[in-house]
Tab-separated table of C-alpha atoms in Angstrom:
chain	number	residue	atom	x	y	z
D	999	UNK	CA	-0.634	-128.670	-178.153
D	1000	UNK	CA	-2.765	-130.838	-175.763
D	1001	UNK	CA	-6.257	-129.295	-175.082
D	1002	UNK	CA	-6.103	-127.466	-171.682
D	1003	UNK	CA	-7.783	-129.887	-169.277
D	1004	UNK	CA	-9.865	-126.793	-167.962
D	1005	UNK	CA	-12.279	-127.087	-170.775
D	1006	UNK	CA	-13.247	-130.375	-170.141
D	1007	UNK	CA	-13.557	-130.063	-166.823
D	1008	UNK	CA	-15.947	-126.567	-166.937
D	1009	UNK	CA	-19.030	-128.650	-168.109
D	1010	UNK	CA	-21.149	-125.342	-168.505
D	1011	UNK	CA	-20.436	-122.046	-170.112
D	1012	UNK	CA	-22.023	-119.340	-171.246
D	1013	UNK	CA	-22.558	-117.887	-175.017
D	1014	UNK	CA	-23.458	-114.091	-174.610
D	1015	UNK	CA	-24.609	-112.548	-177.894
D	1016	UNK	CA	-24.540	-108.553	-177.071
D	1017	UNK	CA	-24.027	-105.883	-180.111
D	1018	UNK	CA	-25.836	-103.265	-181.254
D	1019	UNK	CA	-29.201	-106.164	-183.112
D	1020	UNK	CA	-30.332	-105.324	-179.081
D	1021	UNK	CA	-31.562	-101.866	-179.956
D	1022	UNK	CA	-34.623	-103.398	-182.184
D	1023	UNK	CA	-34.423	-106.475	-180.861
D	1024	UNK	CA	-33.490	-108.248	-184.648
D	1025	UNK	CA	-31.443	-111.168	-185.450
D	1026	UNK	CA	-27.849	-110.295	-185.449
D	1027	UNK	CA	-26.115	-109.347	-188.623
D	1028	UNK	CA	-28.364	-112.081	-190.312
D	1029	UNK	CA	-31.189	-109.286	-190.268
D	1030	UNK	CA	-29.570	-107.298	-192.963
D	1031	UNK	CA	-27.829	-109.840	-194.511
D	1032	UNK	CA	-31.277	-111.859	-195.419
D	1033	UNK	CA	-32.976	-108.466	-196.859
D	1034	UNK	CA	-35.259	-109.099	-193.687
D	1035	UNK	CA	-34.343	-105.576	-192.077
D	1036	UNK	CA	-32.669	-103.046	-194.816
D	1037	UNK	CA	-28.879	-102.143	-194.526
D	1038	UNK	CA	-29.443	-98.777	-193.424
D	1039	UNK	CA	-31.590	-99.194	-191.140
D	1040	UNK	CA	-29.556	-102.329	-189.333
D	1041	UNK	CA	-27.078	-99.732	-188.786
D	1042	UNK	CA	-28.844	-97.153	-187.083
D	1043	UNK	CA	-29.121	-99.055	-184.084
D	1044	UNK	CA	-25.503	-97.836	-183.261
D	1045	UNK	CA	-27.308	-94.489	-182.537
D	1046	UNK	CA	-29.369	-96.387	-180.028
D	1047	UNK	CA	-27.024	-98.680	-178.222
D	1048	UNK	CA	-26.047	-97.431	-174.971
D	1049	UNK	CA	-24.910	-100.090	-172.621
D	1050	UNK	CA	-26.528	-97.736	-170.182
D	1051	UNK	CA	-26.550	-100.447	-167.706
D	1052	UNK	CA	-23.796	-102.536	-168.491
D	1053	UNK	CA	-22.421	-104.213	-165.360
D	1054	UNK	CA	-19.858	-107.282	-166.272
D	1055	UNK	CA	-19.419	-108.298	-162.438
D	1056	UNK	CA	-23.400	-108.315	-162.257
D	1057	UNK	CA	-23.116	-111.006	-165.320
D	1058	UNK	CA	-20.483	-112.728	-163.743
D	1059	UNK	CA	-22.175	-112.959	-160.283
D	1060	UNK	CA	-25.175	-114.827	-162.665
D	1061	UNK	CA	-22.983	-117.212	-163.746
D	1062	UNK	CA	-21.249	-117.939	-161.330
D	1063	UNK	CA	-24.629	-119.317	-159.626
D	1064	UNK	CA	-25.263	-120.694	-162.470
D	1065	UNK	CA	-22.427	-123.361	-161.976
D	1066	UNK	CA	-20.747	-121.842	-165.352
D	1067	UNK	CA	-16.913	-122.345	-165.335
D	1068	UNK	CA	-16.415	-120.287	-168.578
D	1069	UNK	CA	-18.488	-117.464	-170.809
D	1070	UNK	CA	-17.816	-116.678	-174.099
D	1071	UNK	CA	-18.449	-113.201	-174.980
D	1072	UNK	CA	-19.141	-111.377	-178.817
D	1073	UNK	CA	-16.024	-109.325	-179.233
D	1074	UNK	CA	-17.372	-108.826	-182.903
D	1075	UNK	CA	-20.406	-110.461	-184.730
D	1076	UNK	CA	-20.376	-110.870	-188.553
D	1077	UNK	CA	-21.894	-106.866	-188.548
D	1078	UNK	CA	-18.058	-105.978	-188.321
D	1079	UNK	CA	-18.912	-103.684	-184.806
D	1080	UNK	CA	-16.006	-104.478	-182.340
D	1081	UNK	CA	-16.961	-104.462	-178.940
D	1082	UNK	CA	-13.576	-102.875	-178.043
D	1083	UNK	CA	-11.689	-99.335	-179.357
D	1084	UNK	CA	-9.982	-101.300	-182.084
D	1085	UNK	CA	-7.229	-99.609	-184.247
D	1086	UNK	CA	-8.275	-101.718	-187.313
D	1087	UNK	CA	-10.970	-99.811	-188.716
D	1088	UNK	CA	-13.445	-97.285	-186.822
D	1089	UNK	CA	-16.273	-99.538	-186.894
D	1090	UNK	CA	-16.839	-100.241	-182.808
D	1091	UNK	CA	-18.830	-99.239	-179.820
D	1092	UNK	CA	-16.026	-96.573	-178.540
D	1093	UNK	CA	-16.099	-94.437	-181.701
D	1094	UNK	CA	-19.500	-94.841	-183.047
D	1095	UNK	CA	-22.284	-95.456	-180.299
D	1096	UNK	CA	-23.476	-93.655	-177.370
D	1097	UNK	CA	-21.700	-96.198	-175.033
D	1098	UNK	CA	-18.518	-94.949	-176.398
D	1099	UNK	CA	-16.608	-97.395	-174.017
D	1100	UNK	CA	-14.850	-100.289	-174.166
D	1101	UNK	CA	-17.030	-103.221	-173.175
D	1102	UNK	CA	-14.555	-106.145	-173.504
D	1103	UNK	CA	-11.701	-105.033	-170.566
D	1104	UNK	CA	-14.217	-104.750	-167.987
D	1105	UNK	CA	-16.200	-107.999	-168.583
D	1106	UNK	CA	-12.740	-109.690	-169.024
D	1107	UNK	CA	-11.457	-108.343	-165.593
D	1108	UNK	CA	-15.470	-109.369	-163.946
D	1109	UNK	CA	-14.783	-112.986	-165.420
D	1110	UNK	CA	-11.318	-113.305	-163.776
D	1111	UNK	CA	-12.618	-111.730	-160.356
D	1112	UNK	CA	-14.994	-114.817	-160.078
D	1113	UNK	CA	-12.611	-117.199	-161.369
D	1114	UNK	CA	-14.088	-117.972	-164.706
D	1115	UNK	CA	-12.308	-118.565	-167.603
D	1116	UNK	CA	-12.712	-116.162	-170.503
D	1117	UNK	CA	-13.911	-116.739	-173.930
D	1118	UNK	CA	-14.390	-114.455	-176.743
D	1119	UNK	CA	-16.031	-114.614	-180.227
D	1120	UNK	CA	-14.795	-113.124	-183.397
D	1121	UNK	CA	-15.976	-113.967	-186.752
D	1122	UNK	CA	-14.050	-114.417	-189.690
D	1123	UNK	CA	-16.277	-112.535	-192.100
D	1124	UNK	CA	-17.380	-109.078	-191.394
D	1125	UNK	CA	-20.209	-108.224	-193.760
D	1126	UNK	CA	-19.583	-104.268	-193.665
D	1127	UNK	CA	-16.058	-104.038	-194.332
D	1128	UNK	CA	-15.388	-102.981	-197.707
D	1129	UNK	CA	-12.706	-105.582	-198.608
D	1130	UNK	CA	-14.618	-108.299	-197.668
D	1131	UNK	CA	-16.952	-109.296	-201.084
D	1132	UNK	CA	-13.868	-109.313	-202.901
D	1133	UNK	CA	-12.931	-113.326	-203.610
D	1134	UNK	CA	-14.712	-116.294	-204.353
D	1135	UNK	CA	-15.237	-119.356	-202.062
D	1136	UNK	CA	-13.499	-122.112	-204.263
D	1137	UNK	CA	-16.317	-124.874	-203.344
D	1138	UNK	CA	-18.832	-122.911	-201.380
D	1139	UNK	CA	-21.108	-124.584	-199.385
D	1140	UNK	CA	-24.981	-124.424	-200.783
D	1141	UNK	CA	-26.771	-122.867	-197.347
D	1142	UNK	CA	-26.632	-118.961	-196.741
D	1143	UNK	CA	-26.129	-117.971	-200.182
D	1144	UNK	CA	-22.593	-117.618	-200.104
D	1145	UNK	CA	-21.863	-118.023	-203.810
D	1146	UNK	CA	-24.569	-114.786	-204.435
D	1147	UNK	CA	-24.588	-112.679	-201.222
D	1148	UNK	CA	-23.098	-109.315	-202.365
D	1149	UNK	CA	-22.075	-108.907	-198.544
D	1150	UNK	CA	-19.815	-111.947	-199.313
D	1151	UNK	CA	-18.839	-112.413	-202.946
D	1152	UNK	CA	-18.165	-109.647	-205.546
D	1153	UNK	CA	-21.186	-109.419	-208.035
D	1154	UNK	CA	-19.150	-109.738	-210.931
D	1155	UNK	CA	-17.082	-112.638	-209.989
D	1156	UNK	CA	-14.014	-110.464	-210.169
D	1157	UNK	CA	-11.674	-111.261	-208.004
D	1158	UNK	CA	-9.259	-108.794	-205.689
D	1159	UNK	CA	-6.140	-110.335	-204.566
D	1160	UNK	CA	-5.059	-107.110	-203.117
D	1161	UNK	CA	-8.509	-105.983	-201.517
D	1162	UNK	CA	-8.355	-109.553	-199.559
D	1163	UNK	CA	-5.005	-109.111	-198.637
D	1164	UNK	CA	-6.529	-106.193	-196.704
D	1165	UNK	CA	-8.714	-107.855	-195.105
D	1166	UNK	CA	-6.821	-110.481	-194.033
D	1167	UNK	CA	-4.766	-107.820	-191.965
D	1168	UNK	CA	-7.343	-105.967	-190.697
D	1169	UNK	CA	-8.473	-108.998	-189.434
D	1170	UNK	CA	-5.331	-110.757	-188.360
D	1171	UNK	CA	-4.712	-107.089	-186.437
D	1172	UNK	CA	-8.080	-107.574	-184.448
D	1173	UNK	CA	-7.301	-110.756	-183.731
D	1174	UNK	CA	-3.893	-109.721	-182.316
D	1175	UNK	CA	-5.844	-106.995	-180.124
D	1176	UNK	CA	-7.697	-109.814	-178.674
D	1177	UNK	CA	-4.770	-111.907	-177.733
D	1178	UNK	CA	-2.427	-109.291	-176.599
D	1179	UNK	CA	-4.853	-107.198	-174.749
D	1180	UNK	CA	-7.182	-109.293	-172.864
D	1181	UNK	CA	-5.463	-112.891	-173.394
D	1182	UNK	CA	-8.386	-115.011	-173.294
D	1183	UNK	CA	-8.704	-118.692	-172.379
D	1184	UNK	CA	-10.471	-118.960	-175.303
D	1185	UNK	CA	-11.120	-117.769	-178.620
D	1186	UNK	CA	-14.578	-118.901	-180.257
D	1187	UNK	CA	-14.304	-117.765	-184.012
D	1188	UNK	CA	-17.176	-117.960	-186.786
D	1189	UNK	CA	-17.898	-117.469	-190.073
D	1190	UNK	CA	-15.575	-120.072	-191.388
D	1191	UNK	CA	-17.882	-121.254	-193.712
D	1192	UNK	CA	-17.514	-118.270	-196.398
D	1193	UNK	CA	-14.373	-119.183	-197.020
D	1194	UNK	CA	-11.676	-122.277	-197.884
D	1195	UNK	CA	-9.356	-122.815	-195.246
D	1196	UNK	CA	-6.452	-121.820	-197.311
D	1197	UNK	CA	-8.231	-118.229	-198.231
D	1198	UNK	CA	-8.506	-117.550	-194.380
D	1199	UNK	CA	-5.322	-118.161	-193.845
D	1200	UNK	CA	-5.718	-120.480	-190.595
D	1201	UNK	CA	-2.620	-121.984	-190.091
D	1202	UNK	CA	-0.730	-118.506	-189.993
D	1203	UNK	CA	-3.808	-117.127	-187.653
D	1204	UNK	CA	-3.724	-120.323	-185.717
D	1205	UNK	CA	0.539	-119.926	-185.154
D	1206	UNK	CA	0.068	-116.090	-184.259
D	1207	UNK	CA	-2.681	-116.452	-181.579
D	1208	UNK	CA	-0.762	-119.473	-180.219
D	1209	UNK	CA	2.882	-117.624	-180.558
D	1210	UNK	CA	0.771	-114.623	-178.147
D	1211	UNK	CA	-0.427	-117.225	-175.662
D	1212	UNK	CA	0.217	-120.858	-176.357
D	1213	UNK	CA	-2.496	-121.872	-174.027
D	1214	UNK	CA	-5.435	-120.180	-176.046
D	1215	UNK	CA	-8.322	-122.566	-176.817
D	1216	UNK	CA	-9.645	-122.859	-180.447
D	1217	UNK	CA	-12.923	-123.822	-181.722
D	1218	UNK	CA	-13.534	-126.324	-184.716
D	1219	UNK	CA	-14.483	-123.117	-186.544
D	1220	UNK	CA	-10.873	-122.447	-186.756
D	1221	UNK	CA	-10.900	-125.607	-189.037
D	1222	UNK	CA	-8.069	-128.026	-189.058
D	1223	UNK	CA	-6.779	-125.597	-186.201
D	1224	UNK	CA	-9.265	-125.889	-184.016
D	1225	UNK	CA	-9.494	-127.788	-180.573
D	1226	UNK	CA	-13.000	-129.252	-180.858
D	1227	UNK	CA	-16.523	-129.514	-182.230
D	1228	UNK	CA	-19.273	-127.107	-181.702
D	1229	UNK	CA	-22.640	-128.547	-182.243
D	1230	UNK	CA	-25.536	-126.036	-182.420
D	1231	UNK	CA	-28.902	-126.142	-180.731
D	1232	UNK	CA	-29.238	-129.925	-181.244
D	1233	UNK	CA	-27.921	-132.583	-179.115
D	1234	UNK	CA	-26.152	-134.724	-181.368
D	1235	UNK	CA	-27.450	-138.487	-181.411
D	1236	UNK	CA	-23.597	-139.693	-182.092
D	1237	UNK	CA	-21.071	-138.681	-179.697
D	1238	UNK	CA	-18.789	-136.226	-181.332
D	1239	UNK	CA	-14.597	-137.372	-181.694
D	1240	UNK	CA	-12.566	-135.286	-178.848
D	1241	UNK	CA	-13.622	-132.553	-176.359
D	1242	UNK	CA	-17.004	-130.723	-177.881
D	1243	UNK	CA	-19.742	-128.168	-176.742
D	1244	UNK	CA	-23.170	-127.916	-177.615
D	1245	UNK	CA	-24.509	-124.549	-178.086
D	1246	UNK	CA	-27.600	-124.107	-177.150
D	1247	UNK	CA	-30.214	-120.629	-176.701
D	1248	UNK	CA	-32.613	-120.404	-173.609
D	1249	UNK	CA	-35.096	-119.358	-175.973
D	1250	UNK	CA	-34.990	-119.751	-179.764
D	1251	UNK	CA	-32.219	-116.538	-180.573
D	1252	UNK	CA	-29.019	-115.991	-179.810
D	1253	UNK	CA	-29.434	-112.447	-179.469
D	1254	UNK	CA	-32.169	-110.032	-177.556
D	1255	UNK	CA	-35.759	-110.508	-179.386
D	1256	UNK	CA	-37.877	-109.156	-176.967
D	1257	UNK	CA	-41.237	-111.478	-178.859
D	1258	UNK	CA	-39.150	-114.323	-178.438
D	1259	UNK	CA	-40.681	-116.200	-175.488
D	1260	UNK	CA	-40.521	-119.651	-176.223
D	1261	UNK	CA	-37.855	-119.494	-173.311
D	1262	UNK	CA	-37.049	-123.589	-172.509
D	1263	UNK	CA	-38.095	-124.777	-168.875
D	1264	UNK	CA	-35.573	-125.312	-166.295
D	1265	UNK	CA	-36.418	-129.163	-166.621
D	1266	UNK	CA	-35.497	-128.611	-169.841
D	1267	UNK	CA	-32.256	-127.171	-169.468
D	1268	UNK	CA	-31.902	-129.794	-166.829
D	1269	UNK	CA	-32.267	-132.695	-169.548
D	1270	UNK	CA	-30.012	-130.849	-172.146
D	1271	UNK	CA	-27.245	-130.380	-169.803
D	1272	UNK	CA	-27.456	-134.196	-168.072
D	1273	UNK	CA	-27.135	-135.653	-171.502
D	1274	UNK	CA	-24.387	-133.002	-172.436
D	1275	UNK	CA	-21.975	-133.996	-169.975
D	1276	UNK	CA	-23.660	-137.664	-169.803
D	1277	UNK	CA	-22.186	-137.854	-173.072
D	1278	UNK	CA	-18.844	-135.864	-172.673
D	1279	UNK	CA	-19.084	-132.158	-173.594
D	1280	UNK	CA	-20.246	-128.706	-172.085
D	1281	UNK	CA	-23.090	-126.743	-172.290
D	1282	UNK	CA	-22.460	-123.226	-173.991
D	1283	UNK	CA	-25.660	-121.659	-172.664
D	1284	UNK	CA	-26.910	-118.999	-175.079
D	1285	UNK	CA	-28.588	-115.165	-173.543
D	1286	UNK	CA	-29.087	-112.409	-175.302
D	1287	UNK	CA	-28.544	-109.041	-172.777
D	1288	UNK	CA	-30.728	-105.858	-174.099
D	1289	UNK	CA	-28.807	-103.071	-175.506
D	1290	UNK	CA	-28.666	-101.825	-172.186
D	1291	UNK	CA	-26.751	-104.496	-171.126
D	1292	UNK	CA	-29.181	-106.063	-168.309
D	1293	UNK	CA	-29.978	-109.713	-169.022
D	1294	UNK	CA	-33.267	-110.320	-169.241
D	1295	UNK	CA	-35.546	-111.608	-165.937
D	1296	UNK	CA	-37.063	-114.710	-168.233
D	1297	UNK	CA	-33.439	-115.945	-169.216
D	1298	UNK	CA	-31.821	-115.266	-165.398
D	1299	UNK	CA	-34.560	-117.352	-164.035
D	1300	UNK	CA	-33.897	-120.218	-166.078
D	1301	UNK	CA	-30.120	-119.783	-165.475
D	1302	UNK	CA	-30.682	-119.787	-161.573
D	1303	UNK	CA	-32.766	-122.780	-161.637
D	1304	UNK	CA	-30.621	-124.971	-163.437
D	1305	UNK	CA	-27.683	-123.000	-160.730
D	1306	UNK	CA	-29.744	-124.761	-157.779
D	1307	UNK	CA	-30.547	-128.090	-159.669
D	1308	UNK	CA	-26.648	-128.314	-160.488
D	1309	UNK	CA	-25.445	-126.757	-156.484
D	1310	UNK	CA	-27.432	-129.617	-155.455
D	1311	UNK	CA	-25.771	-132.641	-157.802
D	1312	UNK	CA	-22.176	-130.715	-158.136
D	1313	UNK	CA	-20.420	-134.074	-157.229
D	1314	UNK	CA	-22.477	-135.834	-160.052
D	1315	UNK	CA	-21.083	-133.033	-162.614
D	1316	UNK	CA	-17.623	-131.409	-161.645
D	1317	UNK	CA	-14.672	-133.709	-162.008
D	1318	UNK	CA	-16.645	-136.352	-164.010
D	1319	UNK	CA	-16.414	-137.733	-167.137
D	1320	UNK	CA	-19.301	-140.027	-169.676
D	1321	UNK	CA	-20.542	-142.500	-168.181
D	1322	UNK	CA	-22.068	-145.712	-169.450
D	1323	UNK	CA	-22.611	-146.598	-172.904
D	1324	UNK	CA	-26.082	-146.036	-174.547
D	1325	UNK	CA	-27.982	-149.236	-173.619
D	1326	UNK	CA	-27.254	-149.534	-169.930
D	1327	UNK	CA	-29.429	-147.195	-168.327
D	1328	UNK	CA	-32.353	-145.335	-169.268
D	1329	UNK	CA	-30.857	-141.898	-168.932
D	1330	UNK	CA	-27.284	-140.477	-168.981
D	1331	UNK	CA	-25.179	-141.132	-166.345
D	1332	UNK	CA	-21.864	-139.718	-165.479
D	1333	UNK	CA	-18.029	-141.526	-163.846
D	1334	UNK	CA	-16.489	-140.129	-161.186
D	1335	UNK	CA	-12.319	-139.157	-162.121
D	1336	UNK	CA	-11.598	-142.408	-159.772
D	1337	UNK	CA	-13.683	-144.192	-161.405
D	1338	UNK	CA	-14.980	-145.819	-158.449
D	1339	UNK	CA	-18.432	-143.787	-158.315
D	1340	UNK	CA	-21.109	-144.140	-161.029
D	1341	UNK	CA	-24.048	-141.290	-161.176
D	1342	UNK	CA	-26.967	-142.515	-162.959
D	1343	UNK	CA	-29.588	-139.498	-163.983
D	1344	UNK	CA	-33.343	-140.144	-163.725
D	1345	UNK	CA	-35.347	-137.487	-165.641
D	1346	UNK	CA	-38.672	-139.156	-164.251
D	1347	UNK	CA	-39.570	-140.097	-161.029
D	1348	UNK	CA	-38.090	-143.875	-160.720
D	1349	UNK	CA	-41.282	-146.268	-160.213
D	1350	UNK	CA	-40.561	-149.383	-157.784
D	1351	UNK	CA	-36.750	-149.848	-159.342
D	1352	UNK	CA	-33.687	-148.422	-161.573
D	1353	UNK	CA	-32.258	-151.290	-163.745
D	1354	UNK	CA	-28.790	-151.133	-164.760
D	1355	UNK	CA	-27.989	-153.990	-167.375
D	1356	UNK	CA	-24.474	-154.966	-167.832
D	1357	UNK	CA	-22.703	-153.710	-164.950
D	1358	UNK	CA	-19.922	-156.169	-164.639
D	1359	UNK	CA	-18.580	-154.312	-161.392
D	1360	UNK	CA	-20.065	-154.803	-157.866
D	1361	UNK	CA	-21.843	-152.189	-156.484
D	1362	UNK	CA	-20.966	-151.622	-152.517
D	1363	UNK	CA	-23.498	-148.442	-151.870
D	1364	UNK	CA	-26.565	-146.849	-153.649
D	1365	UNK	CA	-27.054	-142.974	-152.062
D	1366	UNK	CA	-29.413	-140.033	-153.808
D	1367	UNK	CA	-27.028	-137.485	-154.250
D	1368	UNK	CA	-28.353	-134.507	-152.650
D	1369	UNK	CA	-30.550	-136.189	-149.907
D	1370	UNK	CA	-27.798	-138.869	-148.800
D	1371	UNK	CA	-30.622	-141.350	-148.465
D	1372	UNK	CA	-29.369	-144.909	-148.849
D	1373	UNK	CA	-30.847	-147.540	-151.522
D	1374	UNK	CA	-31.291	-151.096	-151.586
D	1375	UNK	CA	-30.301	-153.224	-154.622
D	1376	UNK	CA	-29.856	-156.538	-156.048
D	1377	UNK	CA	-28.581	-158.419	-159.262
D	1378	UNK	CA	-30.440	-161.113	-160.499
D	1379	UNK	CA	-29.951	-163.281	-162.955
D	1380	UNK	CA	-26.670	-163.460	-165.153
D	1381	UNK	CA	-24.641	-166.090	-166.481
D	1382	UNK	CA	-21.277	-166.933	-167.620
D	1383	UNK	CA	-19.927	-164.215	-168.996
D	1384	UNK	CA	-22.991	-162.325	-168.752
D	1385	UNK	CA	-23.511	-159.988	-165.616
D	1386	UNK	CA	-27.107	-160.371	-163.917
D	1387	UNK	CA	-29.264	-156.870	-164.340
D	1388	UNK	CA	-28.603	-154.756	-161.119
D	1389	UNK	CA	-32.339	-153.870	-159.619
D	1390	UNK	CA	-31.981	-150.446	-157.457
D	1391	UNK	CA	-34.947	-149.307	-155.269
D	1392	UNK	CA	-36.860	-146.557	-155.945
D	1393	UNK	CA	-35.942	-143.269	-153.459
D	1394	UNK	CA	-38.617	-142.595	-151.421
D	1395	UNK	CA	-41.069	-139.543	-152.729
D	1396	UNK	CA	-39.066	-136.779	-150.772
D	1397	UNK	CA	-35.543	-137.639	-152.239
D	1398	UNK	CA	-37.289	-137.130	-155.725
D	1399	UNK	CA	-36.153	-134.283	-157.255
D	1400	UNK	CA	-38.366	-131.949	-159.352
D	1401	UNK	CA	-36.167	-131.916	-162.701
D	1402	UNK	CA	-33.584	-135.056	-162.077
D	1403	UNK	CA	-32.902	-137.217	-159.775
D	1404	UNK	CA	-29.083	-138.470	-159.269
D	1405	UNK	CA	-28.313	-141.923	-158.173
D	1406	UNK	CA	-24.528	-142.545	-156.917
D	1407	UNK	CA	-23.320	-146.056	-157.128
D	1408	UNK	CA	-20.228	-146.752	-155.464
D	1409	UNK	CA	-18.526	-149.652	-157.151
D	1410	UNK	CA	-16.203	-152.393	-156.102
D	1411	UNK	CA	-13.237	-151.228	-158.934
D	1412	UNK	CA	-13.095	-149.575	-161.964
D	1413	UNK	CA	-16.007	-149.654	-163.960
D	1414	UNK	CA	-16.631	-152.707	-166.000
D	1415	UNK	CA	-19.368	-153.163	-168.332
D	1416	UNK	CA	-20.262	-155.685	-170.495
D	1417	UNK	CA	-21.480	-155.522	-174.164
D	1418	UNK	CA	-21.212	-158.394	-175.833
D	1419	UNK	CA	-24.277	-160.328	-177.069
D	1420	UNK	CA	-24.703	-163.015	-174.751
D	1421	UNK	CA	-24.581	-166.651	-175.655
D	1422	UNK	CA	-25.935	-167.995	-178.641
């Protein structure tokens, strides 16, 4: 199955991490996992979680401003508590929290309103459900304790064929609620890594979503199933094969931590999201709503200012693809679908001229997207086979923009660059 163009195409989504670690404000099921925050306790906080204030279609107005195409939503975290009235086990916000609603139809139905496409996460593992710690990971991976973790491995080594065989169907059956129920664009699964590929079952998971709705996207944590890569919080300095995401938090958790304020800048944001698509992939934008569902003001700040910075550079964004190779430009740049328009990205404010080395393709028009304000330039140089470097003056002081400032270069044809090494 191709991937569905829509993905690549979205450029920015949004990664909401909302389950009952809002109620204290820990990390989500790592807390308890880790020893940092005892079992017992962990699970408490379904006495406190009220979604008191949960209103999807306020969340969806956000990100809609926020130029998001696409949010992806935590259906159920590795804590095994379903954000929906599952039938697979009684462990889920309906049955066993004061919200005792479902929270997944209504932010599903608040996605489609604004014409965003939905995504929701499910994990693999679910650290509370009894069946779970009952095989062994063949060749498990050395991070997160995985060979030792009684939440993920039986003690004793002692394997349960039958015990897993549960599992698997409790969480094959979840998964079916997912698809048949709320048929989302996208399914963003986890955990993967507790497991070989063959234990999870993924090609039999993989047909049965696909056999629901055959136009379901798959993450690369659905292994040799999966549609493409998810980098976390880390731009990656090699461009990843195929259609990828990074995932990245507007502070440093994924869920709410109230004394987590090392929230990133808009400029920030700005930067991670020019390189994103400057190199190819979306932005999953991490928040972390409170227990009461309201996002918080620090985090819907930041997501309105990067709103404005993209409203005012959409054509620079939307219908683009990478742009120019590392080497050409100081900055990442983005190609129009035609290929005919070139946006070059300027983090800092551009001092006399913007070089552009290589460009084998005449350039008809400079403009500053936004302002419309016209730009001289000139090549110089260049020989044989070896383009001249094009020299692009500087905007003037008011077409700067505060965070970056887009250059569109309308080209005589397709896009031609050169990269050889010039003569000997």
């Amino acid at each position: 199955m191709p991937m569905q163009p829509w993905f690549s195409d979205a450029k920015l989504g949004i990664f909401l991490h909302y389950g009952i670690y809002a109620v204290d404000g820990v990390p989500e099921s790592w807390a308890f996992y880790t020893g940092d925050v005892p079992h017992d306790r962990y699970m408490r906080q379904l006495d406190g979680f009220t979604a008191s204030r949960y209103d999807p279609r306020a969340w969806a107005d956000l990100f809609a401003r926020t130029g998001a195409r696409y949010a992806v939503l935590t259906a159920r975290h590795h804590d095994g508590v379903a954000l929906w009235g599952t039938a697979h086990g009684d462990l889920n916000v309906v049955r066993r929290t004061p919200a005792g609603r479902d929270l997944v139809a209504p932010y599903v139905d608040a996605l489609r309103e604004r014409g965003l496409k939905v995504g929701l996460y499910y994990s693999h593992s679910d650290w509370n459900h009894p069946d779970y710690a009952s095989v062994v990971h063949p060749d498990p991976p050395a991070h997160d304790g995985v060979a030792t973790n009684p939440y993920v491995t039986p003690k004793d080594g002692v394997e349960d064929p039958a015990a897993w065989a549960r599992y698997l169907a409790y969480r094959d059956g979840q998964v079916g609620e997912l698809v048949e129920r709320f048929r989302p664009d996208l399914l963003w699964f986890d955990g993967e890594w507790e497991r070989s590929e063959e234990q999870w079952r993924i090609r039999e998971l993989a047909r049965r979503i696909l056999a629901g709705n055959p136009e379901t996207v798959l993450n690369a944590r659905m292994l040799s199933q999966g549609d493409y890569a998810t980098p976390e919080q880390g731009l990656p300095v090699r461009i990843p094969d195929g259609p990828w995401e990074l995932c990245l938090t507007v502070n440093d958790s994924w869920g709410h931590q109230p004394a987590d304020d090392r929230h990133k800048s808009v400029g920030m944001l700005v930067r991670y999201f020019a390189e994103t698509i400057g190199m190819g992939g979306n932005l999953l934008l991490g928040v972390g709503p409170r227990e009461d569902g309201t996002v918080p003001e620090a985090q819907a700040e930041r997501l309105t200012g990067l709103g404005d910075w993209i409203a005012r550079h959409a054509d620079a964004v939307y219908g683009t693809s990478a742009g120019l190779p590392p080497g050409h430009h100081y900055g990442p740049s983005t190609l129009s679908a035609d290929g005919r328009t070139l946006y070059l990205f300027c983090f800092d404010a551009p001092r006399e001229h913007v070089a552009v080395r290589g460009l084998r393709t005449p350039v008809k028009r400079v403009r500053v997207v936004g302002t419309g304000a016209e730009l001289g330039h000139v090549v110089v140089g260049g020989l044989h086979e070896v383009p001249g470097v094009t020299w692009i003056d500087a905007p003037a002081p008011g077409d700067i923009d505060p965070y970056a400032t887009v250059l569109a270069l309308e080209l005589d044809g397709d896009l031609d660059v050169y990269r050889g090494k010039g003569r000997d």
